[in-house]
Every structure is written in structure tokens, then in C-alpha cells.
XYZ file of C-alpha atoms in Angstrom:
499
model
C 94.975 29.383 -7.198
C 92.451 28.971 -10.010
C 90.149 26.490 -9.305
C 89.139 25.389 -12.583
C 92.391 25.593 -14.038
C 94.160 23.610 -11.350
C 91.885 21.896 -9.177
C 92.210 20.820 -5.636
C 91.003 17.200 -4.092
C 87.908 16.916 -3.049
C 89.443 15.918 0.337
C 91.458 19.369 0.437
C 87.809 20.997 0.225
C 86.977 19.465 3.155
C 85.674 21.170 6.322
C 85.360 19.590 9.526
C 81.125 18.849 10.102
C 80.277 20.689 6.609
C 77.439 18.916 5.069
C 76.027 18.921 2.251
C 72.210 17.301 3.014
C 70.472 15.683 5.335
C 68.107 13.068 5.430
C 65.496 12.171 7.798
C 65.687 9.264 10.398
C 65.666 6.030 9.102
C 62.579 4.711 11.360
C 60.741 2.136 9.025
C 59.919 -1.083 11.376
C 60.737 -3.705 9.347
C 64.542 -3.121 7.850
C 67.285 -4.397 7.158
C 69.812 -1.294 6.541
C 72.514 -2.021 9.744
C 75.715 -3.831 8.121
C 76.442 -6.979 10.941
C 78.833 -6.580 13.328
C 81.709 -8.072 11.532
C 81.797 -6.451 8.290
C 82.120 -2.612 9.709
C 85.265 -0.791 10.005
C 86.845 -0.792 12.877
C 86.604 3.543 12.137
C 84.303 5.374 10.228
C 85.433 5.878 6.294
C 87.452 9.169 6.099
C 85.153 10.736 3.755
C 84.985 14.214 2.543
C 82.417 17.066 4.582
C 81.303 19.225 1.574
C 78.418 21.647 1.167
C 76.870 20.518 -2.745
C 77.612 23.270 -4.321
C 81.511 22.939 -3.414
C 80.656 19.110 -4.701
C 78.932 20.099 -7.411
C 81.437 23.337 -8.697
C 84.416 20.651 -8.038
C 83.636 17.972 -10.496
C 81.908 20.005 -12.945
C 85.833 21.789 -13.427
C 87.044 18.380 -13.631
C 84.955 17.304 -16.465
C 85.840 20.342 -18.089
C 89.562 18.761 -17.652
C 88.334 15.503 -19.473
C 88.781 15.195 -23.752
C 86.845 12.887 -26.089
C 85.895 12.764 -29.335
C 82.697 15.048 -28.842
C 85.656 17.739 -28.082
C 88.350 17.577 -30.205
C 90.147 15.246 -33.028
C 91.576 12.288 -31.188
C 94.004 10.612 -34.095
C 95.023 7.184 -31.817
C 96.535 5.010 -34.017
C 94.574 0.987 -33.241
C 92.250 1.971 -30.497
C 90.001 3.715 -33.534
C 88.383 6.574 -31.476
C 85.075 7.195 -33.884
C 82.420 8.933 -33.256
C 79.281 7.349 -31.414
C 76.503 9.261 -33.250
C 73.890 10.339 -31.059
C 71.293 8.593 -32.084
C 72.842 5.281 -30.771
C 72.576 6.895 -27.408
C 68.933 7.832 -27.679
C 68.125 4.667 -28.662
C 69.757 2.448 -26.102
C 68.089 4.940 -23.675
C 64.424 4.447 -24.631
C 62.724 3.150 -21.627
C 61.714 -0.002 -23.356
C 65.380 -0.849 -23.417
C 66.928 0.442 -20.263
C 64.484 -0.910 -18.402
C 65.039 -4.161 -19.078
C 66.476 -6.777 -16.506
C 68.694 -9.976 -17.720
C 66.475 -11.852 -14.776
C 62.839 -11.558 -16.173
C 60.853 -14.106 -18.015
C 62.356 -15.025 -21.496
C 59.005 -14.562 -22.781
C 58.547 -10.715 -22.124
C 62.068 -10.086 -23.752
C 60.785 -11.903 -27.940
C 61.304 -8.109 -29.223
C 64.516 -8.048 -27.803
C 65.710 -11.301 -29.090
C 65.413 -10.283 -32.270
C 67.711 -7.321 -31.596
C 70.041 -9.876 -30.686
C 69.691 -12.326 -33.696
C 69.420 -9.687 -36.352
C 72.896 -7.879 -35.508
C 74.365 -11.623 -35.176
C 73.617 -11.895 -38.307
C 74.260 -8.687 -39.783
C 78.271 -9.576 -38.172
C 77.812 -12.636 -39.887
C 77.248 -11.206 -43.604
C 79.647 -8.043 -43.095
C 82.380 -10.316 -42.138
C 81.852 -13.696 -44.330
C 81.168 -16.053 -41.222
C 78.753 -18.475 -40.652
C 77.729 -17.579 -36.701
C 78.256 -15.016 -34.262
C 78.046 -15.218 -30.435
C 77.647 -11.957 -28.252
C 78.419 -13.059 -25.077
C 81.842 -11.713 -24.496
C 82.130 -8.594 -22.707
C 85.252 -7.147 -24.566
C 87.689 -7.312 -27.290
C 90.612 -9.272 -25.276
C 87.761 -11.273 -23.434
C 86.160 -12.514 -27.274
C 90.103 -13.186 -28.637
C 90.178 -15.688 -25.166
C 86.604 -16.869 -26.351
C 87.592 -17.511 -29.849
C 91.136 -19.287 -28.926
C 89.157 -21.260 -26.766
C 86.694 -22.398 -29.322
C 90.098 -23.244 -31.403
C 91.201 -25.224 -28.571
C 87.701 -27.235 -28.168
C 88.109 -27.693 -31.953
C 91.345 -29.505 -31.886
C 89.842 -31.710 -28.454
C 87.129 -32.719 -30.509
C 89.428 -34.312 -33.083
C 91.980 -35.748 -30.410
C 94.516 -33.328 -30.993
C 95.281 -32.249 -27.791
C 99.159 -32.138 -28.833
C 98.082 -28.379 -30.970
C 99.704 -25.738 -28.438
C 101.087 -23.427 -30.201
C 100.283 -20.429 -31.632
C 101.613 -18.096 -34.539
C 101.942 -14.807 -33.808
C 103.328 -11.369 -35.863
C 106.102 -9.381 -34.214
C 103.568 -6.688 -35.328
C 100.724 -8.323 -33.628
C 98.379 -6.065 -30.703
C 100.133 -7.242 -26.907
C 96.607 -8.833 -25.892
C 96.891 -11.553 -28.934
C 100.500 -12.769 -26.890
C 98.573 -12.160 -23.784
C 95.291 -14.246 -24.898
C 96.667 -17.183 -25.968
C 98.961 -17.420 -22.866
C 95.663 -17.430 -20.797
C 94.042 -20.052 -22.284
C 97.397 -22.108 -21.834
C 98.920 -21.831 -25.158
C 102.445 -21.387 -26.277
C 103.089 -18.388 -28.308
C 105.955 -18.431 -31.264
C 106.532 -15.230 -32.794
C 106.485 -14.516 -37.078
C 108.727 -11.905 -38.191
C 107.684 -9.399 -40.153
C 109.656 -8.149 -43.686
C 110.614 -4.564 -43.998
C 107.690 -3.374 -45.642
C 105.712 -4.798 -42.558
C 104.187 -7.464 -43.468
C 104.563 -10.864 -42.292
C 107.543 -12.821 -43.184
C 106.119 -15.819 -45.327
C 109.752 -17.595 -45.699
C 109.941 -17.497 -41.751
C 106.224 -18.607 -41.150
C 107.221 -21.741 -43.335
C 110.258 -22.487 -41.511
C 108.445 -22.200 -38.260
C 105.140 -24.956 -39.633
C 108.456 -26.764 -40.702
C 109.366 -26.932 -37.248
C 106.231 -27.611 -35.084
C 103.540 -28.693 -38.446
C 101.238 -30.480 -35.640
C 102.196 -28.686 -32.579
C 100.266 -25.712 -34.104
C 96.771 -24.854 -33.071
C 96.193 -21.718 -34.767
C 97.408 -18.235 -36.706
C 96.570 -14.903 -34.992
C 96.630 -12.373 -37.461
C 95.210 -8.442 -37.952
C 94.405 -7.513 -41.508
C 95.328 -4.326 -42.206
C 98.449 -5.408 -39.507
C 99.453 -2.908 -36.922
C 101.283 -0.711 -39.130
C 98.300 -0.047 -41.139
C 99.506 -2.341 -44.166
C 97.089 -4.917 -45.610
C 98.353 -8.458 -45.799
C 98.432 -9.288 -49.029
C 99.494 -12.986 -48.448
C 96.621 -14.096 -46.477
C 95.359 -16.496 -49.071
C 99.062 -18.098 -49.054
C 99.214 -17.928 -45.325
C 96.013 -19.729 -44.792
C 96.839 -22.017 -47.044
C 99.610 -22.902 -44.974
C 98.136 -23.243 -41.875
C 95.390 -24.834 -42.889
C 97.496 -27.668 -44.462
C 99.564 -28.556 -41.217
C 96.181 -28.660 -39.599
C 96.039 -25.303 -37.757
C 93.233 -22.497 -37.601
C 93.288 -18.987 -38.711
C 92.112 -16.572 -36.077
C 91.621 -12.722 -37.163
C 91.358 -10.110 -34.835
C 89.142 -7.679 -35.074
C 90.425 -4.644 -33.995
C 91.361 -3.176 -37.679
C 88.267 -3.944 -39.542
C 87.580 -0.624 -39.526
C 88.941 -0.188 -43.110
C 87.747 -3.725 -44.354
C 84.100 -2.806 -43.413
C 82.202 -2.574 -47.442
C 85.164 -3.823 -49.124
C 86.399 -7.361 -48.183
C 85.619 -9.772 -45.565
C 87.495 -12.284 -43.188
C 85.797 -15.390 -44.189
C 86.451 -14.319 -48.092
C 89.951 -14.705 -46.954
C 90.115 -17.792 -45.549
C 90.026 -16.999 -41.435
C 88.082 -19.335 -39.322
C 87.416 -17.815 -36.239
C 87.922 -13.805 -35.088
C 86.253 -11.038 -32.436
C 85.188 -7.741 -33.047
C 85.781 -4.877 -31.201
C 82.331 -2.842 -31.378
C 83.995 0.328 -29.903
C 86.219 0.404 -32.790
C 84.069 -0.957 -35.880
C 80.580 -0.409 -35.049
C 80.627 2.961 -32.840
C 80.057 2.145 -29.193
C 82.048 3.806 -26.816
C 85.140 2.355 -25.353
C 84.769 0.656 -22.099
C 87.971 1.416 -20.468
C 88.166 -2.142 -19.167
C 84.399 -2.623 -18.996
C 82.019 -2.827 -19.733
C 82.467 -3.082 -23.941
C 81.248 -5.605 -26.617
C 83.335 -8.401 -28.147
C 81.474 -10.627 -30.501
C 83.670 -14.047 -31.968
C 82.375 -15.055 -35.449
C 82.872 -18.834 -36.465
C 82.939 -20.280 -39.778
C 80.987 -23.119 -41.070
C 81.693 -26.123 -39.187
C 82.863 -24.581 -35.508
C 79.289 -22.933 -34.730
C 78.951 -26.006 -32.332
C 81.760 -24.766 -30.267
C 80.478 -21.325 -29.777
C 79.352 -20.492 -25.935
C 75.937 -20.393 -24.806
C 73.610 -19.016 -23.972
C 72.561 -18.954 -27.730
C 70.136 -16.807 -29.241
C 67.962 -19.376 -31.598
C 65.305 -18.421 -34.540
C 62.851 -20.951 -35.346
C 61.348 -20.412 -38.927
C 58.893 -22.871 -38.611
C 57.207 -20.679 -35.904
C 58.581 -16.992 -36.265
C 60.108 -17.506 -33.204
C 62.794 -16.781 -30.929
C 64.253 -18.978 -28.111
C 67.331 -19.099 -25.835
C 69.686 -22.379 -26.043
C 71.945 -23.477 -23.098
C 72.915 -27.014 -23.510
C 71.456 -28.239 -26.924
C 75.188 -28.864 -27.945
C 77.606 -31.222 -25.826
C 80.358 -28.997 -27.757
C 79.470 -25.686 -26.888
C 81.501 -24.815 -23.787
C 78.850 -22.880 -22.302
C 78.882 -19.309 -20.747
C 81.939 -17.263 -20.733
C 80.008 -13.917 -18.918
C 76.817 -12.975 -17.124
C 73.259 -13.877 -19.182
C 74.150 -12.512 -22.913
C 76.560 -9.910 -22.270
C 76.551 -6.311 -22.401
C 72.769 -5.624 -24.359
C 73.110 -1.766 -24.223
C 76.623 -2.037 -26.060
C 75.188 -3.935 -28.612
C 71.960 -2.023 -29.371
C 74.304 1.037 -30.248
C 76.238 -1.456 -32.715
C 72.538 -2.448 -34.365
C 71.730 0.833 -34.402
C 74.828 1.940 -36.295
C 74.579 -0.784 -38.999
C 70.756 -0.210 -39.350
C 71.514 3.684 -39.574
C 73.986 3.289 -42.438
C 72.179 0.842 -44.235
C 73.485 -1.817 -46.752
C 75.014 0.923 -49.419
C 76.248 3.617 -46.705
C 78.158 0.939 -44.395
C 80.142 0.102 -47.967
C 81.530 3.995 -47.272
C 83.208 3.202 -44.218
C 86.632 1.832 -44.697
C 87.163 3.891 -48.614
C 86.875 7.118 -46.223
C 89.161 5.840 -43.422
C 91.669 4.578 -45.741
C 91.509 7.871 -47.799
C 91.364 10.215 -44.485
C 94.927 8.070 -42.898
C 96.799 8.193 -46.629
C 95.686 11.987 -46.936
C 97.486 12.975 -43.770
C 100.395 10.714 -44.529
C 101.034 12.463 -47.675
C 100.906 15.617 -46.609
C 103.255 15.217 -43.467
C 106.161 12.996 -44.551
C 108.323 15.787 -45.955
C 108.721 16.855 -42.383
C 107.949 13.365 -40.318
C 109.637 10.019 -41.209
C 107.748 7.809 -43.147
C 109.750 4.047 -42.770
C 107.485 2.173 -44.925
C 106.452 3.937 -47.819
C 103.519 3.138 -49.786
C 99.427 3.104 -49.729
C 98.508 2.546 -46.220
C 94.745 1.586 -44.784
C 92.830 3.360 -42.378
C 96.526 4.279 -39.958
C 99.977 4.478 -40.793
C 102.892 5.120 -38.509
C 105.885 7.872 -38.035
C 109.147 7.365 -36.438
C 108.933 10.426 -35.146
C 110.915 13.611 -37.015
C 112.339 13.522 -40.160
C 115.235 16.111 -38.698
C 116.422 14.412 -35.440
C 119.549 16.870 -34.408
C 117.617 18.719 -32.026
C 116.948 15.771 -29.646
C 113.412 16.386 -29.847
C 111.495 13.070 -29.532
C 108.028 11.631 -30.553
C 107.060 12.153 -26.539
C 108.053 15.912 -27.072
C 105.754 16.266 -30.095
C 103.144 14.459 -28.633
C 102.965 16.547 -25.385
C 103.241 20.105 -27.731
C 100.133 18.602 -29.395
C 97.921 19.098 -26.602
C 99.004 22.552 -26.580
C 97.121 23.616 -29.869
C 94.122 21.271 -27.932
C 94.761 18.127 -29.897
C 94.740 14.480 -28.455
C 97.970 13.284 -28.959
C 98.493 10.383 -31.337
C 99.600 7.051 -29.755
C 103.334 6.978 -29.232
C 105.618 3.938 -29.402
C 103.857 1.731 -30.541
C 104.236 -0.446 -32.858
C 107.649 -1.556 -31.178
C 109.313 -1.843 -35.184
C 110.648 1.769 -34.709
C 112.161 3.539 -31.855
C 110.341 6.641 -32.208
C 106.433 5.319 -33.377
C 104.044 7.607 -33.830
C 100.594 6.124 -35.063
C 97.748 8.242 -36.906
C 94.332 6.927 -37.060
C 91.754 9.743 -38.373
C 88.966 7.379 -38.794
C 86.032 7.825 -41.725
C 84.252 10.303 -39.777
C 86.147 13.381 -39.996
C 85.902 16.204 -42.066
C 88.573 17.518 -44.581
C 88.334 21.130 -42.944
C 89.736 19.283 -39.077
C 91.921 17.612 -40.859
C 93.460 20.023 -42.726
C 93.658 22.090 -39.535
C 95.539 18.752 -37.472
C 98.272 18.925 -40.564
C 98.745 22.379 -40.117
C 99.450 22.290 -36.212
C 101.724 18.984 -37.151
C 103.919 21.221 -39.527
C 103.819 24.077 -37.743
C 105.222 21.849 -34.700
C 108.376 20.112 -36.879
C 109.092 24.004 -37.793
C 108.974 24.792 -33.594
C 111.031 21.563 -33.289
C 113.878 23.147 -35.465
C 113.606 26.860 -33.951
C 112.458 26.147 -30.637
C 113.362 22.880 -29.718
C 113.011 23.431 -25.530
C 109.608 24.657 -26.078
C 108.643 21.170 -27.373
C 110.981 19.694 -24.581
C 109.396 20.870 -21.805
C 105.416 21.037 -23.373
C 102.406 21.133 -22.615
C 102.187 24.885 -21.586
C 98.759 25.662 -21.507
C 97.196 22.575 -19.825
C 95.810 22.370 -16.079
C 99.160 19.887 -15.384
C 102.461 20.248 -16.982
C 105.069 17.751 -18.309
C 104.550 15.023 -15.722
C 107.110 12.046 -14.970
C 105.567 9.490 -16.753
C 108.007 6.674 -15.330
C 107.728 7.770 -11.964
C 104.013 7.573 -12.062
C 104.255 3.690 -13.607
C 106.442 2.759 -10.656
C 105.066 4.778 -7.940
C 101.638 5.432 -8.783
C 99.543 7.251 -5.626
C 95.439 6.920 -6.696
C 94.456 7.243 -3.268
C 94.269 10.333 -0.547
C 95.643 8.217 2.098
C 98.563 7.275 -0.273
C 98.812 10.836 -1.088
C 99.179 11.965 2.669
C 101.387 9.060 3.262
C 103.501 9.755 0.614
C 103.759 13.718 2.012
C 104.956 12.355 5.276
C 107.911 10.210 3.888
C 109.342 12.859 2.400
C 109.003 15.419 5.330
């Protein structure tokens, strides 16, 4: 068996009193290195005995196994996989930044502050808003920041009574899932045919609660990659029966140089800096969520707040100047290392490059379109924004599904697309290119697209049972939801059951 191809666990490498180092006694007088009594296992930790270069040879095939961005095209439609230039990296990595620690003096970190300040404020301009906080450690944890802002807003004026929530069919799962955190009830908006939201049904439903409702959540472009062209009409709504408009973030990608949430009329909204401003994606953690406020709700935002005095050229950090603000939401001022990539990204393109951004996303996502819906079903026809989305084949007799053209992608060493999603269609499949690829890779993903609606008419089991060529085959994606084994003791476990 090929190692690198296939791989084994690191347990499987394992031979009984193999190590891999040793160190020398631990015989300092004073230490404190012995766990107590009653925190040890009752048995050592079954750990793996490796010599280092098995170690070393064994996860160096694995990350050979991985793909990002820095190895292929990775199209996923509303996660916006970017590039991070390289730069952003060397920065954050300059010993005057890495080095830092969130528990020394507030007076060795001035420089620092700044950082912090400027790229609030830089948010601030690029999006129309009045303040930023940085505190929030990720896109879902800022949209639970900024509903609870909207909910301290409506306190403040005694209108407790504000519980629900309008929400798109179309809308991302966390907006549902944020706003039934903080407590709220969510009522969905259906959207028209052309995707967009429903304006007739949004009136009928402020008809029916008018001062029940606490806020809008909305994403402009939506999911589908269409730009809302009622916002002013829908804020205008909302705003009359007393309710907030909350944008989220995660599309302004293609709004970045060419129109701004607080033009539109949108009162409070996150960013996502791993999709808008080039940091990489956290996978959970740890990530970047910013929540902008417009004029009037700064007072809610969290602290600790980031403060410049002009009278004195000065920075300072505020924790309870405001009996508003509901104080901290994360640890010190959130995740500094995410956030110097952002700054660096903004400073890098500059006032007239940044303005480039979401023209070349929208033109990159309506190129591909266009050239792939003569052979791929386009349901909503029409100029899209920086992603559009499929229902899978235009020629469905052969059975083949989006899944099956998804999984032949990663045989021509493509990330796949993501797939079902939005729920609108049955067979979803959502392109996002981003502004940072060139015509020549995109040209080359169109290609392999084409070439795999031709394989779907000629060879339609090859797509049915693909991928061929990587290290694991078609796997059973809803017996690894229901019965997922992560561990080598679940693993083992599992083995014996079925003996």
C-alpha cells in the first residue's frame, strides 16, 4: 500500500517501545511538573510509539492530502475563499506583533492601538457607519453581538415587547440560528421568483406583528447572488413600525468600492474578515467579526473600546464610560493577529485599488455564468453579483446529480463548488470565483465544467461513482453525519462490533 497515496493512522504505525526522543531527567529542585493525584488517569494515555522520521514522513503525506486556495481554484459559493496575500502573513508575523501579550501594560501597546482605531475606522468609511467594535471573535459570534446591541436598543426605549425578527427564506442558517440565541423569535420573508425578497409578504407580516418586531436581517447581494434592489423600500418599512435593519456581512465582497450599508439605510451589521478583507478562515476559531453601528447606537457597542483623544494624540482603552454598552462579549479585544491581516489588506490596496474589488468579483461570477448555462441550469436569469447558483444539469435523464458533478470535479483537481445550498432549488450548485482570479484559471475551471456535462451525457457512471484519482473514493456522506468515528478508540470499537 502506498503510503502517500493512502495513508495509514498514526496509531497503525505504532511499534511497541519505539521512540522517537528522549529527554533528560527532570531533576530541577524546585518544580512543579507532577499533575495531583486526582486529576491522572487511572492508565496511561494510549499514545502512539513512533521513531520521528515515521512522525515526520506521516503528516508531511497528509498535508500533501490537504487543498486551499494557495493550491488550486476553490469556487465556494458564500464562504468567499480569497486569497490571503502574503504579505498579510509577514506582517502579522513581525516580532513586534507576535510578541505581544493581551496582559501587559496598556501603555507599552499606544502603537498598537492605533492599529486598532485606524482599521475601525477604515470599516467605518468603507461601509457608511458611524462606529465599529472588534471584539467579536467570528462572523456568527458579531451577528449575536449586533442583535444584541438591537435588543439593548429597544430596552433603552422600554420596548421590551420587540421579539421578533424578519428573516429571508434565502437568508445564511446562522442569521435563524443568531437571533434564536439571543432569545428572539424568528418569522420567515419569502422570497419572489427572481430571488429577491417578497415586499407584498414583508408588508403583510409588519401588518401582523408592527411592534412585536425588533429588527430585519438581511444580505445584500442575498444568497443567490442577486442584489436587493428594494432595500430603500424595505427599510423604510421597518423603520416606520419601529424596527432595525441588520445587514450581514458575509456578501460584501461585491459591495466593497461601489455602495455601502449605511448609504442604504441598515443600522447595525458584522463583517466577516475571512471573506471581505482576506484573513484566513478560522474553521470555528479563531476568525474576526467586527459589528458596525450607525449614528445613535455607538453607546450600545461592547467594551472594551478603543478611544482617540485629539486633544492629546492619544490613545486609551474604555470599559465602563457608558452605562449602555453591555460590556465584553470575548477575551481583551479579540483576535489582534486576524485583524492586522485585515489592516494590512485595506492599507495594501489603498483608497483607489480597494474600489476594484467587487467590479472584478461581480465580472469574474457573471463571466462563468455566461459561459456555462447552455449546459447547466440557470433558474434565475439575469446580471448576478460576485456568485450565482445552478440547479445542477441542464439535461437531467441520466440521473446524474449536482453531488455527482461535484465529486468528478475533484478529479480534474478542482475544489468542488458548494452543493445544495441555497435550499430554493433541489439541485444548488453555487459559484463564487472571487476578484482575485485570473481569466487564464478561469477559463480552464469552464472548460473542465463542460467537458464534465459532456461525460455526464456519455458516461454517466463515471460521474456516479467519482472521484477516481483521489487518496479516498466516493465516501457515504450520510453514514458519516450519523455515525461519525474521529477517534482510534472509536475506530477499534467500531471494528469489534462488526466482527
Amino acid at each position: 500500500m502506498n503510503n502517500r497515496l493512502y495513508g495509514n493512522l498514526i496509531f497503525e504505525l505504532s511499534k511497541s517501545g519505539r521512540k522517537g526522543y528522549s529527554l533528560p531527567k527532570y531533576d530541577y529542585k524546585y518544580h512543579t511538573s507532577d499533575l495531583p493525584e486526582e486529576l491522572r488517569r487511572e492508565k496511561d494515555a494510549e499514545l502512539p510509539e513512533c521513531d520521528e522520521l515515521t512522525v515526520v514522513r506521516h503528516y508531511t503525506n497528509l498535508s500533501h492530502n490537504n487543498f486551499g486556495v494557495n493550491d488550486g481554484f476553490y469556487p465556494l459559493g458564500s464562504c468567499t475563499m480569497k486569497y490571503n496575500p502574503i504579505i498579510n502573513e509577514e506582517i502579522a508575523n513581525m516580532e513586534a506583533f507576535a510578541n505581544v501579550h493581551p496582559l501587559q501594560p496598556i501603555e507599552t501597546c499606544k502603537p498598537l492601538l492605533k492599529i486598532y482605531h485606524d482599521l475601525q475606522k477604515s470599516l467605518a468609511e468603507l461601509t457608511g457607519l458611524k462606529e465599529f467594535t472588534l471584539n467579536p471573535c467570528a462572523g456568527a459570534h458579531g451577528e449575536l453581538t449586533g442583535l444584541m446591541i438591537i435588543c439593548d436598543y429597544h430596552r433603552h426605549r422600554g420596548d421590551e415587547q420587540r421579539k421578533k425578527v424578519l428573516i429571508p427564506d434565502s437568508a445564511h442558517g446562522t442569521n435563524p440560528a443568531s437571533a434564536a440565541v439571543c432569545g428572539l423569535d424568528v418569522v420567515e420573508v419569502k422570497s419572489l421568483s427572481d430571488g429577491t425578497v417578497d415586499v407584498n409578504d414583508l408588508k403583510s407580516l409588519i401588518e401582523q406583528y408592527g411592534s412585536e418586531i425588533a429588527a430585519m436581517m438581511m444580505t445584500n447581494p442575498n444568497t443567490l447572488g442577486i442584489f436587493e434592489r428594494n432595500i430603500p423600500k424595505i427599510a423604510k418599512m421597518v423603520h416606520e413600525c419601529g424596527g432595525l435593519m441588520y445587514y450581514d456581512g458575509a456578501n460584501l465582497n461585491p459591495m466593497l468600492g461601489e455602495c455601502r450599508p449605511g448609504d442604504m439605510g441598515f443600522d447595525v451589521m458584522h463583517i466577516n474578515l475571512h471573506k471581505t478583507f482576506s484573513t484566513p478562515h478560522g474553521g470555528g476559531g479563531p476568525g474576526s467579526g467586527p459589528v458596525g453601528v450607525r449614528d445613535g447606537l455607538e453607546m450600545f457597542l461592547p467594551t472594551p473600546r478603543v478611544v482617540y483623544h485629539d486633544s492629546t494624540d492619544d490613545y486609551s482603552v474604555e470599559t465602563d464610560k457608558m452605562e449602555t454598552a453591555m460590556g465584553s462579549v470575548g477575551a481583551f479585544f479579540g483576535n489582534f493577529g486576524v485583524m492586522l491581516k485585515a489592516y494590512t489588506y485595506i492599507l495594501s490596496l489603498g483608497k483607489k485599488n480597494i474600489k476594484m474589488v467587487g467590479p472584478l468579483a461581480t465580472l469574474n461570477a457573471n463571466y462563468i455564468k455566461e459561459c456555462l448555462k447552455d449546459v447547466y441550469e440557470l433558474p434565475i436569469e439575469g446580471v448576478c453579483k460576485h456568485e450565482f447558483v445552478f440547479d445542477g444539469l441542464k439535461d437531467k435523464s441520466t440521473g446524474v446529480t449536482t453531488m455527482d458533478v461535484a465529486k468528478r470535479l475533484l478529479d480534474y483537481g478542482y475544489h468542488a463548488p458548494t452543493i445544495y445550498f441555497p435550499l430554493l432549488f433541489h439541485e444548488s450548485l453555487m459559484i463564487e470565483p472571487t476578484e482575485s482570479e485570473s481569466k487564464e484559471t478561469i477559463d480552464g475551471f469552464i472548460e473542465v465544467m463542460r467537458k464534465i456535462a459532456k461525460e455526464a451525457i456519455e458516461q454517466p457512471e463515471l460521474l456516479k461513482t467519482a472521484p477516481h484519482t483521489t487518496p479516498i473514493g466516493r465516501v457515504d456522506d450520510v453514514l458519516a453525519a450519523k455515525h461519525p468515528i474521529v477517534t482510534y478508540k472509536q475506530l477499534l470499537e467500531d471494528k469489534m462490533n462488526q466482527a
